[in-house]
Coordinates of C-alpha atoms in Angstrom, one line a residue:
Chain A
M1 CA 70.4 104.7 127.6
H2 CA 70.5 104.4 131.4
A3 CA 67.2 106.3 131.6
A4 CA 65.7 103.7 129.3
V5 CA 66.8 100.9 131.6
T6 CA 65.2 102.4 134.7
E7 CA 62.1 103.5 132.9
I8 CA 60.5 100.1 132.4
N9 CA 57.0 100.7 131.3
H10 CA 54.8 98.5 133.4
K11 CA 51.9 98.8 131.1
K12 CA 52.2 95.1 130.4
A13 CA 51.9 93.9 134.0
A14 CA 53.1 90.5 132.9
S15 CA 56.4 91.9 131.7
R16 CA 57.6 92.1 135.2
V17 CA 58.0 88.3 135.4
M18 CA 60.3 88.2 132.4
P19 CA 63.9 88.1 133.4
G20 CA 67.1 89.2 131.6
F21 CA 66.1 92.8 130.8
N22 CA 69.2 94.4 132.1
L23 CA 71.5 91.8 130.7
S24 CA 70.1 91.7 127.2
L25 CA 69.6 95.4 126.8
G26 CA 73.0 96.1 128.5
F27 CA 74.8 93.8 126.1
T28 CA 72.8 95.2 123.1
V29 CA 73.7 98.8 123.8
F30 CA 77.3 97.9 124.6
Y31 CA 77.8 95.9 121.4
L32 CA 76.0 98.5 119.3
G33 CA 78.3 101.3 120.8
L34 CA 81.4 99.3 120.3
I35 CA 80.8 98.0 116.7
V36 CA 78.7 100.7 115.2
L37 CA 78.3 104.0 117.1
I38 CA 81.9 104.7 118.2
P39 CA 83.5 103.7 114.8
L40 CA 80.9 105.8 112.9
S41 CA 81.4 108.8 115.1
A42 CA 85.1 108.6 114.0
V43 CA 84.0 109.9 110.6
F44 CA 82.4 113.0 112.0
L45 CA 85.2 113.7 114.6
K46 CA 87.8 113.3 111.9
T47 CA 86.2 116.0 109.7
F48 CA 86.2 118.4 112.7
T49 CA 90.0 118.4 112.4
M50 CA 89.6 120.0 109.0
T51 CA 88.9 123.7 108.5
W52 CA 85.6 124.5 107.0
D53 CA 87.3 126.0 103.9
A54 CA 89.4 122.8 103.4
F55 CA 86.3 120.6 103.9
W56 CA 84.2 122.7 101.4
A57 CA 87.0 122.7 98.8
T58 CA 87.3 118.9 99.1
V59 CA 83.6 118.1 98.8
T60 CA 83.0 120.5 96.0
S61 CA 86.0 119.9 93.8
E62 CA 85.2 119.3 90.2
R63 CA 86.1 115.6 90.2
V64 CA 84.0 114.9 93.3
V65 CA 81.0 116.8 91.9
A66 CA 81.3 114.7 88.7
S67 CA 81.3 111.6 90.9
Y68 CA 78.1 112.7 92.8
K69 CA 76.4 113.3 89.5
L70 CA 77.2 109.9 88.3
S71 CA 76.5 108.1 91.5
F72 CA 73.2 109.8 92.2
G73 CA 72.1 110.0 88.5
A74 CA 72.8 106.3 87.7
S75 CA 71.2 105.3 91.0
L76 CA 68.1 107.3 90.1
L77 CA 67.9 105.7 86.7
G78 CA 68.6 102.2 88.0
A79 CA 65.8 102.6 90.7
T80 CA 63.4 103.9 88.0
I81 CA 64.1 100.9 85.8
N82 CA 63.4 98.7 88.8
V83 CA 60.1 100.5 89.6
V84 CA 58.8 99.8 86.1
F85 CA 60.1 96.2 85.6
G86 CA 60.2 95.2 89.2
G87 CA 56.5 96.4 89.4
I88 CA 55.7 94.2 86.4
V89 CA 57.6 91.2 87.9
A90 CA 55.7 91.6 91.2
W91 CA 52.4 91.8 89.4
V92 CA 53.1 88.7 87.3
L93 CA 54.3 86.7 90.3
V94 CA 51.2 87.6 92.4
R95 CA 48.5 87.5 89.7
Y96 CA 49.4 85.0 87.1
R97 CA 50.2 81.3 87.0
F98 CA 52.9 80.0 84.8
P99 CA 55.5 77.1 84.9
G100 CA 58.7 77.7 86.9
K101 CA 57.1 80.5 88.9
K102 CA 58.3 79.3 92.3
L103 CA 61.8 79.0 91.1
I104 CA 61.8 82.4 89.6
D105 CA 60.3 83.9 92.7
A106 CA 63.1 82.4 94.8
L107 CA 65.8 83.6 92.3
V108 CA 64.5 87.2 92.5
D109 CA 66.6 87.5 95.7
L110 CA 69.8 86.5 93.9
P111 CA 71.3 90.1 94.0
F112 CA 71.0 90.0 97.8
A113 CA 72.8 86.6 98.0
L114 CA 75.4 87.0 95.2
P115 CA 78.5 88.8 96.3
T116 CA 78.9 92.1 94.6
A117 CA 82.3 91.4 93.2
V118 CA 80.9 88.3 91.4
A119 CA 78.0 90.3 90.0
G120 CA 80.5 92.9 88.8
I121 CA 82.8 90.6 86.9
A122 CA 79.9 88.6 85.5
L123 CA 78.2 91.8 84.1
T124 CA 81.5 93.0 82.7
A125 CA 82.1 89.8 80.9
L126 CA 78.6 89.9 79.4
Y127 CA 78.7 93.4 78.2
S128 CA 82.3 93.7 77.1
S129 CA 82.8 93.9 73.3
N130 CA 83.2 90.1 72.9
G131 CA 80.7 89.1 75.7
W132 CA 77.4 87.3 75.2
L133 CA 75.4 90.6 75.1
G134 CA 78.1 93.1 74.3
R135 CA 78.8 91.5 70.9
Y136 CA 75.3 92.3 69.8
L137 CA 75.1 95.7 71.3
E138 CA 78.4 97.0 70.0
P139 CA 77.5 96.9 66.3
L140 CA 74.4 99.0 67.2
G141 CA 76.7 101.6 68.6
I142 CA 75.8 100.9 72.2
K143 CA 78.8 100.5 74.5
V144 CA 77.8 99.3 78.0
A145 CA 81.0 98.1 79.7
F146 CA 83.4 100.8 80.8
T147 CA 80.9 103.6 80.3
P148 CA 78.3 105.3 82.6
L149 CA 75.7 103.0 81.0
G150 CA 77.5 100.0 82.6
V151 CA 77.2 101.7 86.0
I152 CA 73.4 101.9 85.4
V153 CA 73.3 98.2 84.5
A154 CA 75.2 97.2 87.7
L155 CA 73.0 99.4 89.9
T156 CA 69.8 98.0 88.3
F157 CA 71.0 94.5 89.1
I158 CA 71.7 95.2 92.8
G159 CA 68.5 97.1 93.3
L160 CA 66.3 94.6 91.6
P161 CA 64.8 92.7 94.6
F162 CA 63.9 95.8 96.5
V163 CA 60.9 96.9 94.4
V164 CA 59.7 93.4 93.8
R165 CA 59.8 92.4 97.5
T166 CA 58.1 95.6 98.8
V167 CA 55.3 95.6 96.2
Q168 CA 54.6 91.8 96.3
P169 CA 53.0 91.6 99.8
V170 CA 51.0 94.8 99.3
L171 CA 49.7 93.5 95.9
E172 CA 48.6 90.2 97.6
D173 CA 46.6 92.1 100.1
V174 CA 44.7 94.2 97.5
E175 CA 41.1 93.2 97.8
R176 CA 39.9 91.8 94.5
E177 CA 36.3 92.7 95.5
L178 CA 37.2 96.4 94.9
E179 CA 38.3 95.6 91.4
E180 CA 35.2 93.6 90.8
A181 CA 33.1 96.5 92.0
A182 CA 35.0 98.9 89.7
A183 CA 34.5 96.5 86.8
S184 CA 30.8 96.1 87.5
L185 CA 30.4 99.8 87.6
G186 CA 31.7 99.9 84.1
A187 CA 35.3 100.7 84.5
T188 CA 37.7 99.2 82.0
R189 CA 40.5 97.0 83.2
L190 CA 43.0 99.9 82.6
Q191 CA 40.8 102.4 84.5
T192 CA 40.5 99.9 87.4
F193 CA 44.2 99.5 87.5
L194 CA 45.0 103.2 87.4
R195 CA 42.3 104.3 89.8
V196 CA 42.0 101.3 92.2
V197 CA 45.2 99.2 92.2
L198 CA 47.9 101.8 91.5
P199 CA 46.9 104.1 94.4
T200 CA 47.1 101.1 96.8
I201 CA 50.5 100.0 95.7
L202 CA 51.9 103.4 95.2
P203 CA 53.5 103.8 98.7
A204 CA 55.1 100.4 98.3
L205 CA 56.4 101.3 94.9
L206 CA 57.9 104.5 96.3
T207 CA 59.4 102.6 99.2
G208 CA 61.0 100.1 96.9
F209 CA 62.3 102.9 94.7
A210 CA 63.9 104.6 97.8
L211 CA 65.4 101.4 99.1
A212 CA 66.9 100.5 95.7
F213 CA 68.1 104.1 95.3
A214 CA 69.7 104.2 98.7
R215 CA 71.5 100.9 98.2
A216 CA 72.7 102.0 94.8
T217 CA 74.3 105.2 95.9
G218 CA 76.7 103.4 98.3
E219 CA 77.3 100.4 96.0
Y220 CA 81.0 99.7 95.2
G221 CA 81.8 96.1 94.4
S222 CA 79.6 95.5 91.4
V223 CA 80.2 98.9 89.8
I224 CA 84.0 99.2 89.8
F225 CA 84.6 96.3 87.4
I226 CA 82.1 97.5 84.8
A227 CA 82.5 101.2 85.1
G228 CA 86.0 101.7 83.7
N229 CA 86.6 104.2 86.5
M230 CA 87.6 107.2 84.3
P231 CA 87.8 110.4 86.4
M232 CA 85.0 112.9 85.5
V233 CA 83.3 110.2 83.3
S234 CA 82.7 106.9 85.0
E235 CA 84.1 107.3 88.6
I236 CA 81.5 106.8 91.3
T237 CA 81.7 108.5 94.7
P238 CA 82.6 105.4 96.8
L239 CA 85.5 104.7 94.5
F240 CA 86.7 108.2 94.9
I241 CA 86.8 107.6 98.7
V242 CA 88.9 104.5 98.1
T243 CA 91.2 106.5 95.8
K244 CA 91.7 109.2 98.5
L245 CA 92.5 106.5 101.0
E246 CA 95.1 104.9 98.8
Q247 CA 96.8 108.3 98.6
Y248 CA 96.7 108.4 102.4
D249 CA 94.5 111.5 102.2
Y250 CA 92.4 110.3 105.2
A251 CA 90.9 113.7 105.8
G252 CA 89.8 114.1 102.2
A253 CA 88.3 110.6 102.1
T254 CA 86.4 111.3 105.4
A255 CA 85.0 114.6 104.1
I256 CA 83.4 112.9 101.1
A257 CA 82.3 110.1 103.4
V258 CA 80.5 112.6 105.6
V259 CA 78.6 114.0 102.5
M260 CA 77.6 110.4 101.6
L261 CA 76.5 109.6 105.2
L262 CA 74.4 112.7 105.4
A263 CA 72.7 111.7 102.1
S264 CA 72.1 108.1 103.4
F265 CA 70.6 109.3 106.6
T266 CA 68.3 111.6 104.8
L267 CA 67.2 108.7 102.6
L268 CA 66.8 106.5 105.7
L269 CA 64.5 109.0 107.2
T270 CA 62.5 109.3 104.0
I271 CA 62.2 105.5 103.8
N272 CA 61.0 105.3 107.4
L273 CA 58.3 107.8 106.6
L274 CA 57.3 106.0 103.5
Q275 CA 57.1 102.7 105.4
A276 CA 54.9 104.3 108.0
W277 CA 52.7 105.4 105.2
V278 CA 52.5 101.9 103.8
R279 CA 51.6 100.5 107.3
N280 CA 48.9 103.2 107.9
R281 CA 47.4 102.4 104.5
G282 CA 47.2 98.7 105.6
R283 CA 45.7 99.6 108.9
A284 CA 43.1 102.1 107.6
K285 CA 42.0 99.4 105.1
K286 CA 41.3 96.8 107.8
V287 CA 39.3 99.1 110.1
Chain B
M1 CA 67.6 99.6 105.4
A2 CA 65.5 96.6 104.6
A3 CA 67.5 93.8 103.2
A4 CA 66.4 90.3 102.3
A5 CA 66.2 89.6 106.0
T6 CA 63.1 91.6 106.7
L7 CA 61.2 91.3 103.5
P8 CA 57.8 89.8 104.1
I9 CA 57.2 86.4 102.6
P10 CA 54.8 86.4 99.7
A11 CA 51.6 84.5 100.2
Q12 CA 52.2 82.1 97.4
A13 CA 55.7 81.4 98.7
R14 CA 53.9 80.5 101.9
G15 CA 52.0 77.9 100.0
E16 CA 48.6 79.6 100.2
P17 CA 46.2 78.7 97.4
I18 CA 45.5 81.3 94.7
R19 CA 41.9 82.4 95.0
E20 CA 39.7 81.8 92.0
V21 CA 39.2 85.2 90.3
S22 CA 36.3 86.4 88.3
A23 CA 36.9 87.2 84.7
S24 CA 36.1 90.9 85.4
T25 CA 39.4 91.3 87.2
L26 CA 41.5 89.4 84.8
E27 CA 43.3 91.0 82.0
P28 CA 42.9 89.9 78.4
V29 CA 45.1 86.9 77.4
W30 CA 47.4 89.0 75.2
V31 CA 48.1 91.4 78.1
R32 CA 48.8 88.6 80.4
V33 CA 51.2 86.9 78.0
L34 CA 52.9 90.3 77.2
L35 CA 53.4 91.1 80.9
I36 CA 54.8 87.6 81.7
G37 CA 57.0 87.9 78.7
I38 CA 58.4 91.3 79.8
A39 CA 59.0 90.1 83.3
L40 CA 60.8 87.0 82.1
L41 CA 62.9 88.9 79.6
F42 CA 63.9 91.4 82.3
L43 CA 64.8 88.7 84.8
T44 CA 66.6 86.7 82.2
L45 CA 68.8 89.6 81.1
F46 CA 69.5 90.9 84.5
L47 CA 69.6 87.8 86.7
F48 CA 69.8 84.5 84.9
V49 CA 72.3 85.3 82.2
P50 CA 74.8 86.9 84.6
L51 CA 74.5 83.8 86.9
L52 CA 75.0 81.5 83.9
A53 CA 77.9 83.6 82.7
V54 CA 79.8 83.0 86.0
F55 CA 79.7 79.2 85.5
A56 CA 80.3 79.3 81.8
E57 CA 83.4 81.5 82.1
A58 CA 84.7 79.4 85.0
L59 CA 84.5 76.2 83.0
K60 CA 85.5 77.7 79.6
K61 CA 89.0 76.1 79.7
G62 CA 87.9 72.8 81.0
W63 CA 87.4 71.0 84.3
D64 CA 91.2 70.6 85.0
T65 CA 91.9 74.4 84.8
Y66 CA 88.9 74.9 87.1
V67 CA 90.1 72.6 89.8
A68 CA 93.6 73.9 89.5
A69 CA 92.4 77.5 90.0
I70 CA 90.6 76.5 93.2
I71 CA 93.3 74.4 94.8
E72 CA 96.0 77.0 94.0
P73 CA 97.6 78.0 97.3
D74 CA 96.6 81.7 97.3
A75 CA 93.0 80.8 96.4
W76 CA 93.0 78.1 99.1
S77 CA 94.3 80.5 101.7
A78 CA 91.6 83.0 100.7
I79 CA 88.9 80.3 101.2
K80 CA 90.3 79.5 104.6
L81 CA 90.3 83.2 105.6
T82 CA 86.8 83.7 104.4
L83 CA 85.6 80.7 106.4
L84 CA 87.5 81.9 109.5
T85 CA 86.0 85.4 109.2
A86 CA 82.5 84.0 108.9
V87 CA 83.0 81.6 111.8
I88 CA 83.9 84.6 114.1
A89 CA 81.5 87.2 112.7
V90 CA 78.3 85.2 112.4
P91 CA 78.2 83.8 116.0
L92 CA 79.0 87.3 117.4
N93 CA 76.1 88.8 115.5
L94 CA 74.0 85.8 116.4
V95 CA 74.5 86.4 120.2
F96 CA 73.8 90.1 119.6
G97 CA 70.7 89.4 117.6
V98 CA 69.2 87.2 120.3
A99 CA 70.0 89.7 123.1
A100 CA 68.6 92.6 121.1
A101 CA 65.5 90.7 120.1
W102 CA 64.9 89.6 123.8
S103 CA 65.2 93.1 125.1
I104 CA 63.1 94.7 122.4
A105 CA 60.4 92.1 121.9
K106 CA 59.9 91.1 125.5
F107 CA 60.0 94.5 127.3
E108 CA 58.6 98.0 126.9
F109 CA 61.1 100.8 127.4
R110 CA 61.7 104.3 126.3
G111 CA 63.9 104.9 123.3
K112 CA 63.0 101.6 121.7
N113 CA 62.4 103.1 118.3
I114 CA 65.7 104.9 118.4
L115 CA 67.5 101.6 119.3
L116 CA 65.7 99.9 116.3
T117 CA 66.9 102.6 113.9
L118 CA 70.5 102.5 115.3
I119 CA 70.6 98.7 114.8
D120 CA 69.6 99.2 111.1
L121 CA 72.3 101.8 110.6
P122 CA 75.0 99.6 109.1
F123 CA 72.6 98.7 106.2
S124 CA 72.5 102.4 105.2
V125 CA 76.2 103.0 105.2
S126 CA 78.2 102.4 102.0
P127 CA 80.5 99.4 102.3
V128 CA 83.4 101.6 101.6
I129 CA 82.6 103.8 104.5
S130 CA 82.2 100.7 106.7
G131 CA 85.8 100.0 106.0
L132 CA 86.9 103.6 106.3
I133 CA 85.7 104.0 109.9
Y134 CA 88.1 101.2 111.0
V135 CA 91.0 102.8 109.1
L136 CA 90.3 106.1 111.0
I137 CA 90.5 104.2 114.3
F138 CA 93.2 101.7 113.8
G139 CA 95.2 103.2 110.9
A140 CA 98.7 104.7 111.3
Q141 CA 97.2 108.2 111.6
G142 CA 94.2 106.9 113.5
W143 CA 93.0 107.2 117.1
I144 CA 94.9 104.2 118.5
G145 CA 97.1 103.4 115.5
P146 CA 100.3 104.7 117.1
W147 CA 99.6 102.8 120.4
L148 CA 99.0 99.6 118.4
R149 CA 102.2 100.1 116.5
D150 CA 104.2 100.6 119.7
H151 CA 102.8 97.4 121.1
D152 CA 103.2 95.5 117.8
I153 CA 99.5 94.7 117.5
K154 CA 98.2 94.4 113.9
I155 CA 94.5 95.1 113.3
L156 CA 94.3 97.0 110.1
F157 CA 95.6 95.2 107.0
A158 CA 95.4 92.0 109.1
V159 CA 92.8 89.4 110.0
P160 CA 91.3 91.3 113.0
G161 CA 90.4 94.3 110.8
I162 CA 88.8 92.1 108.2
V163 CA 86.7 90.4 110.9
L164 CA 85.7 93.8 112.4
A165 CA 84.6 95.2 109.1
T166 CA 82.6 92.0 108.4
V167 CA 80.9 92.2 111.8
F168 CA 79.9 95.8 111.0
V169 CA 78.3 95.1 107.6
T170 CA 76.5 92.0 108.8
F171 CA 75.5 93.5 112.2
P172 CA 71.7 93.8 111.7
F173 CA 70.9 90.5 109.9
V174 CA 70.0 88.2 112.9
A175 CA 68.4 91.0 115.0
R176 CA 66.2 92.2 112.2
E177 CA 64.9 88.7 111.6
L178 CA 64.3 87.9 115.3
I179 CA 62.7 91.1 116.5
P180 CA 59.5 91.0 114.5
L181 CA 59.3 87.2 115.0
M182 CA 59.6 87.4 118.8
Q183 CA 57.2 90.4 118.9
S184 CA 54.6 88.4 117.1
Q185 CA 55.0 85.4 119.5
G186 CA 54.4 87.4 122.7
N187 CA 55.5 86.5 126.2
E188 CA 52.8 84.0 127.2
E189 CA 54.7 80.8 126.8
E190 CA 57.8 82.1 128.6
E191 CA 55.6 83.5 131.4
A192 CA 53.9 80.1 131.9
A193 CA 57.3 78.4 132.2
L194 CA 58.5 81.0 134.7
V195 CA 55.4 80.8 136.8
L196 CA 55.9 77.0 136.9
G197 CA 59.3 77.6 138.4
A198 CA 61.7 77.4 135.5
S199 CA 64.8 79.6 135.7
G200 CA 65.3 82.4 133.2
W201 CA 68.0 80.5 131.2
K202 CA 66.0 77.3 131.3
T203 CA 63.0 79.1 129.9
F204 CA 65.1 80.6 127.2
W205 CA 66.7 77.3 126.1
H206 CA 63.5 75.2 126.4
V207 CA 60.7 77.6 125.4
T208 CA 62.1 80.6 123.5
L209 CA 64.8 78.9 121.4
P210 CA 62.6 76.1 120.0
N211 CA 60.1 78.8 119.0
I212 CA 62.6 81.0 117.2
K213 CA 64.9 78.4 115.7
W214 CA 63.7 78.8 112.1
G215 CA 63.8 82.6 112.3
L216 CA 67.2 82.3 113.9
L217 CA 68.5 80.0 111.1
Y218 CA 67.1 82.4 108.5
G219 CA 69.0 85.3 109.9
V220 CA 72.2 83.2 110.3
I221 CA 72.1 82.1 106.6
L222 CA 71.6 85.7 105.3
C223 CA 74.3 86.9 107.7
N224 CA 76.7 84.2 106.6
A225 CA 76.1 84.9 102.9
R226 CA 77.0 88.5 103.4
A227 CA 79.9 87.8 105.7
M228 CA 81.5 85.5 103.1
G229 CA 80.7 87.7 100.1
E230 CA 81.5 91.2 101.5
F231 CA 83.8 93.1 99.2
G232 CA 83.9 96.9 99.6
A233 CA 84.4 97.1 103.4
V234 CA 86.9 94.2 103.5
S235 CA 88.8 95.6 100.5
V236 CA 89.4 98.9 102.4
V237 CA 90.8 97.3 105.5
S238 CA 92.5 94.2 104.0
G239 CA 95.7 95.6 102.5
H240 CA 95.4 92.9 99.7
I241 CA 98.4 90.8 100.9
R242 CA 98.3 87.7 98.7
G243 CA 97.9 84.5 100.6
E244 CA 97.5 86.4 103.9
T245 CA 94.7 89.0 103.9
N246 CA 92.7 88.2 100.8
T247 CA 89.2 86.8 101.2
I248 CA 87.5 85.0 98.3
P249 CA 86.0 88.1 96.9
L250 CA 89.3 90.0 97.0
Q251 CA 91.1 87.0 95.4
V252 CA 88.5 87.2 92.6
E253 CA 89.3 90.9 92.1
I254 CA 93.1 90.3 92.0
L255 CA 92.8 87.4 89.5
Y256 CA 90.4 89.5 87.4
N257 CA 92.7 92.5 87.3
E258 CA 95.6 90.2 86.3
Y259 CA 93.5 89.2 83.3
N260 CA 93.4 85.7 84.7
F261 CA 89.7 85.5 83.8
S262 CA 89.1 81.7 84.0
A263 CA 90.7 81.5 87.5
A264 CA 88.8 84.6 88.6
F265 CA 85.5 83.1 87.5
A266 CA 86.4 79.7 88.9
V267 CA 86.9 81.2 92.4
A268 CA 83.9 83.4 91.8
S269 CA 81.8 80.3 91.0
L270 CA 82.3 79.1 94.6
L271 CA 80.6 82.3 95.8
A272 CA 77.9 81.9 93.2
L273 CA 77.3 78.4 94.5
L274 CA 77.1 79.8 98.0
A275 CA 74.5 82.3 96.8
L276 CA 72.4 79.5 95.3
V277 CA 72.6 77.3 98.4
T278 CA 71.6 80.4 100.5
L279 CA 68.6 81.0 98.3
A280 CA 67.6 77.3 98.5
L281 CA 67.9 77.2 102.3
K282 CA 66.1 80.5 102.5
S283 CA 63.1 79.2 100.5
F284 CA 63.1 76.0 102.6
I285 CA 63.0 78.0 105.9
E286 CA 60.3 80.3 104.6
W287 CA 58.3 77.2 104.0
R288 CA 59.1 75.9 107.5
L289 CA 58.3 79.2 109.1
H290 CA 54.9 79.1 107.4
E291 CA 54.4 75.6 108.7
T292 CA 55.3 76.3 112.3
T293 CA 53.7 79.8 112.7
P294 CA 50.3 79.9 111.0
Q295 CA 50.2 83.7 110.8
P296 CA 53.7 85.0 110.8
S297 CA 53.6 88.7 111.4
R298 CA 56.7 89.5 109.4
Q299 CA 55.9 93.2 109.0
E300 CA 58.7 95.6 109.5
H301 CA 58.8 97.3 112.9

């Protein structure tokens, strides 16, 4: 980082007047290192104390693999549900007028603001066999609470705002003139949507999907109450890390954490590329 | 990873009028009604009903049980610990957010994009791992665990560990809010003040701070909501000692696991109220931000 400090780019001549560069950047890098980078590096350093065989045996054990399948599978399904319904919510909020719209728009962010433990117990209460929703689903043979289906419900809840909030601004910028042009050229409303609107909002939909998916894979609080946490059936990977920690198996917990961190960083990279795509779309349109 | 903090404000939330649209770009009435119906049904099932359920379950056994559950000593000490944690974690991340935004928005330097990515890192780490990293450092088998034990300093399974884990998970909130805001505002006003002879600190207090106050508040509110509501990371480092190291979310878990549902939901309803207040303040600030900055460039960096 020292190189960065000395390499002040004087492209903006005026920047030279601004004070406080060394202080602010110095503090930023110091605090970042202390709170985030050094602690995170502990995860990787800890795994180096394991042999490769021990590491591999831990991260590919039957029970862990079952937890990956559940965590990633349920996250994938939750994110897919959010693309479909979140897309519809974004469309409705941008294009239509109806009473209570502003309130609903503000409440879409509820999953960001509501602590995950509260969401977890509320969803469990709703979907358990005598809950408001569970009592109607159970006679139909649908068990949600304490099954993998409950995991999907919880992960759908926490991922809900991502798709809505990434698609909404892009949809607002869609030029209605293009749609009018398509219509005047004889396209049906559905054709216009599929050929004109959908390609424009596709990068945003994918970004929202990736954000919801990434958030869901690491989620813990809202899932553990509703999942039932049965090994091999409804045990998510983050819970498995906690279980290992409670058994004082720090190395085992860390090995699984490394796998999850690598997955998150891959997702982070994908999301950054997707967001660059969204921005470029926006820029190309304005030129 | 983007959280609420960086999501662009929709035009209609900013109070812009909806343009009149020609009939050719409007769906038939039945399609419109159907889509609105689907959207409302989805939101009702996944958002409104769970929210209502919290309050309904909390008040199921009457107002007296509700109040008793909240003033119960363990719940009360959880409330105090949560407030203490937020009071330490939020200002720390506030100072960091301002410093990071000042250096990134006001100056050009190499490695800026890497720095931005690193600041976002805590958002892409599972809460459980956010707690685990502090166990690896301060735990009995950790890097400095033995040293801490010899000197009788308690960090893990004590208040300092809870604060640290909370600082980690709320790390990016203020910075992510301020960086794009300060980038969109540019340096002109500060430069004018400096040229006229104001000192750096004076310029910051009298020029920069008034310009960023709403953005700052926005970041602080989101940071605070997460700090008070964090569960996974805090659960790993807390040790769950009743009356000592339980925050409100952990107290909810304990009560729930003891099948004391009405007490669990009563305590949880405090957090649900916090969430509603957060959303209300957030909407208000979005409206203010629109008023004070005509064209907020709230794009992600």
